[in-house]
Amino acid sequence: MQLLMARKNGPPKPPILAREPPNAHAVEERLAQNEDGFRLLFMNNPQPMWVFDAESTRFLEVNSAAVEHYGYSRQEFLTMRITEIRPQEDVPRLLEDAAKARSGLRDAGTWKHRLKDGRFIDVEIASDRLTFAGQNAVLVVARDITEQKQAEKALQETERKYRSMVEDAVIGIFQSTPQGRFLTVNPTMATMLGYESPQDLLACVNDIRGQVYVDPKRREEFSRALEQQGIVRNFECQVYRKDGRKIWISASARSVFEDGAVVRYEGMNEDITQRKLLEEQLTQSQKMEAVGLLAGGVAHDFNNALSVITGYSGLLQMRLPADDPLVRYAEEIAKAAYRAAGLTRQLLAFSRKQVIQPVILDLNSLIVEMEKMLRRLIGENIEIFITRDVGLARVKADASQMEQILMNLAVNARDAMLQGGKVTIRTENADLDETYSLQHLHFKPGRYVILSFSDTGCGMDKETLARIFEPFFTTKEPGKGTGLGLSTVYGIVKQNGGYISAYSEPGQGTTFKIYLPQAEGTVQSTPAVRTAEILPRGSETILLVEDEEALRTLARNCLENQGYCVLEAADGNAAIATAEKHSGPIQLLLTDVIMPGMNGRDLADRLTELRPTIKVLYLSGYASDLIAQYGVLDPQILLLEKPFTLRALLIKVQEALRPSAKAKAAGAS
Ligand code: ADP
Ligand code: MG
């Protein structure tokens, strides 16, 4: 075989050795000088090489490296065309290139080649035209770059993965300088801070300490910790968004050192505003719970003492001749005791232990009924605007408690607007979904009626706002405020299954929003019980059961004073024994609810078995006492709330003994 290759054009060039694709020109020149030597150089070249016919594209010669690398034997190669080692889709481009080569252009670039076993490899081609055995031919050197390509691809893939890990991360990722500039931020970080894009954030913020941190000192603490410890975890601070809103973030970061100095910080930020809010709400509600327990306990014991004071002062008034100068003293004692009872009522309301009788209510009509009174209460220099939702749903609540809420809010609004202003009361329906309840601890999704009460008064700062519902918290001068107004409102709202929120800024007025669950049903009217001027008298026999002796003696004195016959017992068992011994009729059981041993409810059940016609009237200071035993407070159950006045006791006793008397009184009002 003759391997004669003659260069067509161009000056001779020095050979390029090593693993670089050998220069075709050089090969050709040397071949011309030493055919055998260059035949060896061709055949033993570690790079696959071949010569093909420029016209037919048939292989004319291949070297050993090509045979070894591609898997075809030399004989096989020599029966093939170069198109056969190309993927089908490359053939048109190949033919085009071959045409170019024929017209003198060099072929180069990267291609895919098919090996005999079907695998494809990536190759980099260098080629040149030459005359081979008198034919127009092309010399090709192929370098397998499959591994290199794969490595490149793998690298690109890892890079892409890392980039997407940062770019698409759900937490904010940043690099910043110790001096306070962001170097890199990911899109989440930009969004978290309210910027359109990372570019926007990088362009707008050039001083993290002053522009981002709400308290610049916190950034200094952050930096100090990073300089000293190299790493900071869960650093919580408040930052400004682009729109000026504040959010809470938790940052974890590390220092990156170069030559012993910190060159940048790298870390992650998480928006924890939501969690902070819930934490705050939790602390607040726990605090309220604790104070409520305390207040409720005190109020309960205090009530018993007050019942005795009001009772005996009442007895004194009854026994003394009307013109006796001592009557006035007794009246003063009674008045002071009523005032004190008012305070304990509020405490009980706050601790949700007030006895309530919820009914289906239309808040709109309640507001209309109260409007006049509210106007009088807040004075002439304050205007009241009322916006009622005509389709307002009903609520189930205690009417007198709702009145108490409006009054307390009105008094506060008045105190906040000494120079005059505007009160707006608005009612509306609302359907609050899961999203809302996620942001508000303990909030149950559902349909609510919202009562908002706004004023244009002095407003409050954050510190005040955080404490307004605490009992005895007041910013008013001694004697002006008791600090019980809003705690009462809070307790009432809670007791009626609702929620309350307050919004205020100093100088910007205040808005309270009360959410009460919507209720089905028709509005029940709650007729006021007429109080008879002459205290009712009677001659029935009453079994009085009360463990507290002072209170029992008081009630007995009062009842006997009005003609009743009273049998006394200190507890349930004693009461049953008394009832068994007593041969005459017993028309009424007047019993405390909570007593050592048998409770009031069980006693009533037992006595009803013994004497089926007996009527029952309970004495209680605690709604929960009754609710615990009956579930909900049934309007059928007769109850006298402690502390009670003697008048209230006598009226209730009469109601219990003669239910028709109550109906008559109600009808007359
Ligand atoms: P009091 O009115 O006796 O001080 P409250 O419980 O009613 O007690 O209110 C507690 C505190 O809340 C008030 O002392 C006042 O600082 C603040 N406050 C309540 N309502 C308003 C309001 N509408 N505007 C401004 N501050 C208010
Ligand atoms: Mg008040």
Short mmCIF file of C-alpha atoms in Angstrom, two decimals, residues 333-582:
data_model
loop_
_atom_site.label_atom_id
_atom_site.label_comp_id
_atom_site.label_asym_id
_atom_site.label_seq_id
_atom_site.Cartn_x
_atom_site.Cartn_y
_atom_site.Cartn_z
CA ILE A 333 -73.60 51.36 104.98
CA ALA A 334 -75.80 49.83 102.32
CA LYS A 335 -74.67 52.34 99.68
CA ALA A 336 -71.01 51.69 100.32
CA ALA A 337 -71.65 47.97 100.14
CA TYR A 338 -73.44 48.35 96.78
CA ARG A 339 -70.47 50.23 95.39
CA ALA A 340 -68.17 47.49 96.56
CA ALA A 341 -70.51 44.90 95.10
CA GLY A 342 -70.26 46.77 91.79
CA LEU A 343 -66.50 46.31 91.84
CA THR A 344 -66.68 42.63 92.63
CA ARG A 345 -69.23 42.24 89.85
CA GLN A 346 -66.71 43.69 87.44
CA LEU A 347 -63.99 41.42 88.72
CA LEU A 348 -66.30 38.46 88.32
CA ALA A 349 -67.10 39.64 84.82
CA PHE A 350 -63.42 39.80 84.03
CA SER A 351 -62.76 36.35 85.40
CA ARG A 352 -65.81 35.14 83.48
CA LYS A 353 -67.56 34.06 86.63
CA GLN A 354 -70.48 36.40 86.44
CA VAL A 355 -73.78 34.59 86.30
CA ILE A 356 -75.14 35.22 82.83
CA GLN A 357 -78.34 34.46 81.06
CA PRO A 358 -77.58 34.60 77.36
CA VAL A 359 -80.52 35.08 75.01
CA ILE A 360 -80.84 35.59 71.27
CA LEU A 361 -80.19 39.27 70.71
CA ASP A 362 -80.25 41.79 67.92
CA LEU A 363 -77.26 44.02 68.64
CA ASN A 364 -78.68 46.70 66.35
CA SER A 365 -81.77 47.23 68.43
CA LEU A 366 -79.76 47.09 71.60
CA ILE A 367 -77.59 49.92 70.24
CA VAL A 368 -80.66 51.94 69.26
CA GLU A 369 -82.13 51.52 72.71
CA MET A 370 -78.90 52.66 74.28
CA GLU A 371 -78.15 55.54 71.96
CA LYS A 372 -79.79 58.21 74.06
CA MET A 373 -78.13 57.03 77.20
CA LEU A 374 -74.73 56.89 75.47
CA ARG A 375 -75.15 60.45 74.18
CA ARG A 376 -75.88 61.65 77.68
CA LEU A 377 -72.92 59.71 79.00
CA ILE A 378 -70.29 61.12 76.66
CA GLY A 379 -71.51 64.71 76.55
CA GLU A 380 -72.33 67.23 73.88
CA ASN A 381 -68.96 67.94 72.39
CA ILE A 382 -68.62 64.40 71.11
CA GLU A 383 -70.63 63.29 68.09
CA ILE A 384 -71.84 59.74 67.76
CA PHE A 385 -72.21 58.07 64.37
CA ILE A 386 -73.88 54.72 64.20
CA THR A 387 -73.63 52.51 61.12
CA ARG A 388 -75.76 49.43 61.38
CA ASP A 389 -75.66 46.52 58.99
CA VAL A 390 -79.33 46.02 58.19
CA GLY A 391 -78.82 42.31 57.60
CA LEU A 392 -77.00 41.84 60.86
CA ALA A 393 -77.12 38.31 62.22
CA ARG A 394 -78.26 37.57 65.74
CA VAL A 395 -75.97 36.76 68.62
CA LYS A 396 -76.52 34.84 71.79
CA ALA A 397 -75.43 36.99 74.69
CA ASP A 398 -76.45 38.50 77.95
CA ALA A 399 -78.19 41.80 77.17
CA SER A 400 -77.17 43.62 80.31
CA GLN A 401 -73.57 42.59 79.70
CA MET A 402 -73.72 43.98 76.16
CA GLU A 403 -74.97 47.25 77.60
CA GLN A 404 -72.12 47.21 80.05
CA ILE A 405 -69.63 46.81 77.18
CA LEU A 406 -71.03 49.80 75.30
CA MET A 407 -71.03 51.92 78.42
CA ASN A 408 -67.47 51.09 79.38
CA LEU A 409 -66.20 51.76 75.86
CA ALA A 410 -68.14 55.03 75.74
CA VAL A 411 -66.73 56.25 79.03
CA ASN A 412 -63.20 55.49 77.85
CA ALA A 413 -63.83 57.25 74.54
CA ARG A 414 -65.08 60.28 76.42
CA ASP A 415 -61.98 60.31 78.63
CA ALA A 416 -59.80 60.09 75.52
CA MET A 417 -61.52 63.06 73.83
CA LEU A 418 -61.66 65.81 76.39
CA GLN A 419 -61.47 68.39 73.58
CA GLY A 420 -64.34 66.76 71.73
CA GLY A 421 -64.36 64.40 68.81
CA LYS A 422 -66.23 61.62 67.13
CA VAL A 423 -67.38 58.16 68.15
CA THR A 424 -68.30 55.68 65.47
CA ILE A 425 -70.20 52.52 66.31
CA ARG A 426 -70.54 50.03 63.52
CA THR A 427 -72.04 46.60 63.24
CA GLU A 428 -71.37 44.09 60.46
CA ASN A 429 -71.36 40.41 59.67
CA ALA A 430 -68.09 38.64 59.00
CA ASP A 431 -67.10 35.21 57.86
CA LEU A 432 -63.66 34.52 59.19
CA ASP A 433 -61.72 31.73 57.60
CA GLU A 434 -58.77 29.57 58.50
CA THR A 435 -56.27 32.21 57.39
CA TYR A 436 -57.64 34.63 59.89
CA SER A 437 -57.61 32.10 62.68
CA LEU A 438 -54.02 31.19 61.90
CA GLN A 439 -53.00 34.73 62.65
CA HIS A 440 -54.98 34.91 65.83
CA LEU A 441 -54.42 32.49 68.58
CA HIS A 442 -57.45 30.52 69.75
CA PHE A 443 -59.62 32.09 67.06
CA LYS A 444 -62.17 29.64 65.72
CA PRO A 445 -63.04 30.09 62.06
CA GLY A 446 -66.72 30.83 61.53
CA ARG A 447 -69.40 33.48 61.17
CA TYR A 448 -69.26 36.42 63.50
CA VAL A 449 -70.99 39.67 64.20
CA ILE A 450 -68.47 42.48 64.57
CA LEU A 451 -69.18 45.43 66.77
CA SER A 452 -66.57 48.13 66.23
CA PHE A 453 -66.28 51.12 68.47
CA SER A 454 -63.91 53.88 67.35
CA ASP A 455 -62.97 57.24 68.71
CA THR A 456 -60.84 60.08 67.41
CA GLY A 457 -59.18 60.61 70.77
CA CYS A 458 -55.65 60.63 72.12
CA GLY A 459 -54.94 57.01 71.27
CA MET A 460 -52.32 54.90 73.00
CA ASP A 461 -48.72 53.85 72.62
CA LYS A 462 -47.74 50.20 72.27
CA GLU A 463 -46.87 49.73 75.92
CA THR A 464 -50.26 50.98 77.09
CA LEU A 465 -52.08 49.02 74.42
CA ALA A 466 -50.43 45.83 75.60
CA ARG A 467 -51.88 46.20 79.09
CA ILE A 468 -55.31 47.75 78.72
CA PHE A 469 -57.24 44.57 79.45
CA GLU A 470 -55.46 43.91 82.73
CA PRO A 471 -57.62 44.58 85.75
CA PHE A 472 -56.56 47.69 87.66
CA PHE A 473 -54.41 48.90 84.79
CA THR A 474 -55.14 52.58 84.37
CA THR A 475 -53.29 55.62 83.11
CA LYS A 476 -55.81 57.91 84.70
CA GLU A 477 -55.30 59.96 87.84
CA PRO A 478 -56.17 58.30 91.13
CA GLY A 479 -59.88 58.56 91.64
CA LYS A 480 -60.54 58.99 87.91
CA GLY A 481 -59.99 55.46 86.72
CA THR A 482 -60.41 52.06 88.31
CA GLY A 483 -58.68 50.13 85.55
CA LEU A 484 -61.62 47.75 85.51
CA GLY A 485 -63.53 49.03 82.49
CA LEU A 486 -61.76 47.15 79.75
CA SER A 487 -61.02 44.10 81.84
CA THR A 488 -64.76 43.81 82.36
CA VAL A 489 -65.34 44.18 78.64
CA TYR A 490 -62.69 41.56 77.97
CA GLY A 491 -64.20 39.10 80.44
CA ILE A 492 -67.71 39.60 79.09
CA VAL A 493 -66.64 39.09 75.50
CA LYS A 494 -64.79 35.90 76.43
CA GLN A 495 -67.66 34.62 78.52
CA ASN A 496 -69.97 35.06 75.56
CA GLY A 497 -67.66 33.08 73.31
CA GLY A 498 -66.25 36.08 71.48
CA TYR A 499 -62.98 37.89 70.85
CA ILE A 500 -61.86 41.46 71.25
CA SER A 501 -59.06 43.38 69.62
CA ALA A 502 -57.85 46.94 69.98
CA TYR A 503 -56.05 49.13 67.44
CA SER A 504 -54.51 52.42 68.40
CA GLU A 505 -51.69 54.82 67.68
CA PRO A 506 -50.79 57.83 69.78
CA GLY A 507 -52.86 60.79 68.57
CA GLN A 508 -54.71 58.66 66.03
CA GLY A 509 -57.70 57.50 68.02
CA THR A 510 -58.65 53.99 69.02
CA THR A 511 -60.79 51.24 67.59
CA PHE A 512 -62.10 48.27 69.50
CA LYS A 513 -63.50 45.35 67.59
CA ILE A 514 -65.66 42.81 69.31
CA TYR A 515 -66.39 39.54 67.54
CA LEU A 516 -69.38 37.56 68.75
CA PRO A 517 -70.35 34.25 67.20
CA GLN A 518 -73.51 34.46 65.09
CA ALA A 519 -76.49 32.61 66.50
CA GLU A 520 -79.75 31.29 65.05
CA GLY A 521 -83.12 31.95 66.56
CA THR A 522 -85.71 34.61 67.19
CA VAL A 523 -85.04 37.53 69.42
CA GLN A 524 -86.30 37.02 72.94
CA SER A 525 -87.46 40.05 74.83
CA THR A 526 -86.13 40.36 78.31
CA PRO A 527 -88.78 42.17 80.31
CA ALA A 528 -87.49 44.04 83.28
CA VAL A 529 -88.89 42.66 86.48
CA ARG A 530 -90.96 45.28 88.23
CA THR A 531 -89.72 45.89 91.68
CA ALA A 532 -92.61 46.16 94.09
CA GLU A 533 -92.42 49.11 96.39
CA ILE A 534 -93.82 47.12 99.26
CA LEU A 535 -91.64 44.16 100.08
CA PRO A 536 -93.45 40.90 99.51
CA ARG A 537 -94.54 38.93 102.55
CA GLY A 538 -95.58 35.32 102.93
CA SER A 539 -96.32 32.61 105.45
CA GLU A 540 -94.93 29.53 103.65
CA THR A 541 -92.33 27.26 105.14
CA ILE A 542 -88.84 27.59 103.65
CA LEU A 543 -85.96 25.18 104.16
CA LEU A 544 -82.83 27.34 104.15
CA VAL A 545 -79.53 25.55 103.48
CA GLU A 546 -76.30 27.55 103.53
CA ASP A 547 -72.98 26.56 105.01
CA GLU A 548 -71.91 30.07 105.84
CA GLU A 549 -73.52 30.89 109.14
CA ALA A 550 -73.55 34.67 108.93
CA LEU A 551 -75.31 34.56 105.61
CA ARG A 552 -77.77 31.93 106.76
CA THR A 553 -78.70 33.87 109.86
CA LEU A 554 -79.18 36.99 107.79
CA ALA A 555 -81.49 35.29 105.34
CA ARG A 556 -83.47 33.68 108.13
CA ASN A 557 -83.89 37.00 109.95
CA CYS A 558 -85.05 38.67 106.79
CA LEU A 559 -87.49 35.94 105.79
CA GLU A 560 -88.94 35.58 109.27
CA ASN A 561 -89.30 39.33 109.39
CA GLN A 562 -91.64 39.06 106.40
CA GLY A 563 -93.73 36.33 107.95
CA TYR A 564 -92.16 33.18 106.52
CA CYS A 565 -91.46 30.12 108.62
CA VAL A 566 -87.79 29.15 108.22
CA LEU A 567 -86.16 25.75 108.80
CA GLU A 568 -82.38 26.03 108.84
CA ALA A 569 -79.61 23.58 107.90
CA ALA A 570 -75.88 23.96 107.43
CA ASP A 571 -75.48 21.24 104.81
CA GLY A 572 -77.29 18.73 102.64
CA ASN A 573 -77.49 15.86 105.08
CA ALA A 574 -78.74 18.06 107.87
CA ALA A 575 -81.34 19.45 105.46
CA ILE A 576 -82.66 16.00 104.58
CA ALA A 577 -82.83 15.07 108.24
CA THR A 578 -84.74 18.27 108.97
CA ALA A 579 -87.15 17.66 106.09
CA GLU A 580 -87.79 14.10 107.25
CA LYS A 581 -88.50 15.23 110.80
CA HIS A 582 -90.74 18.14 109.83
#
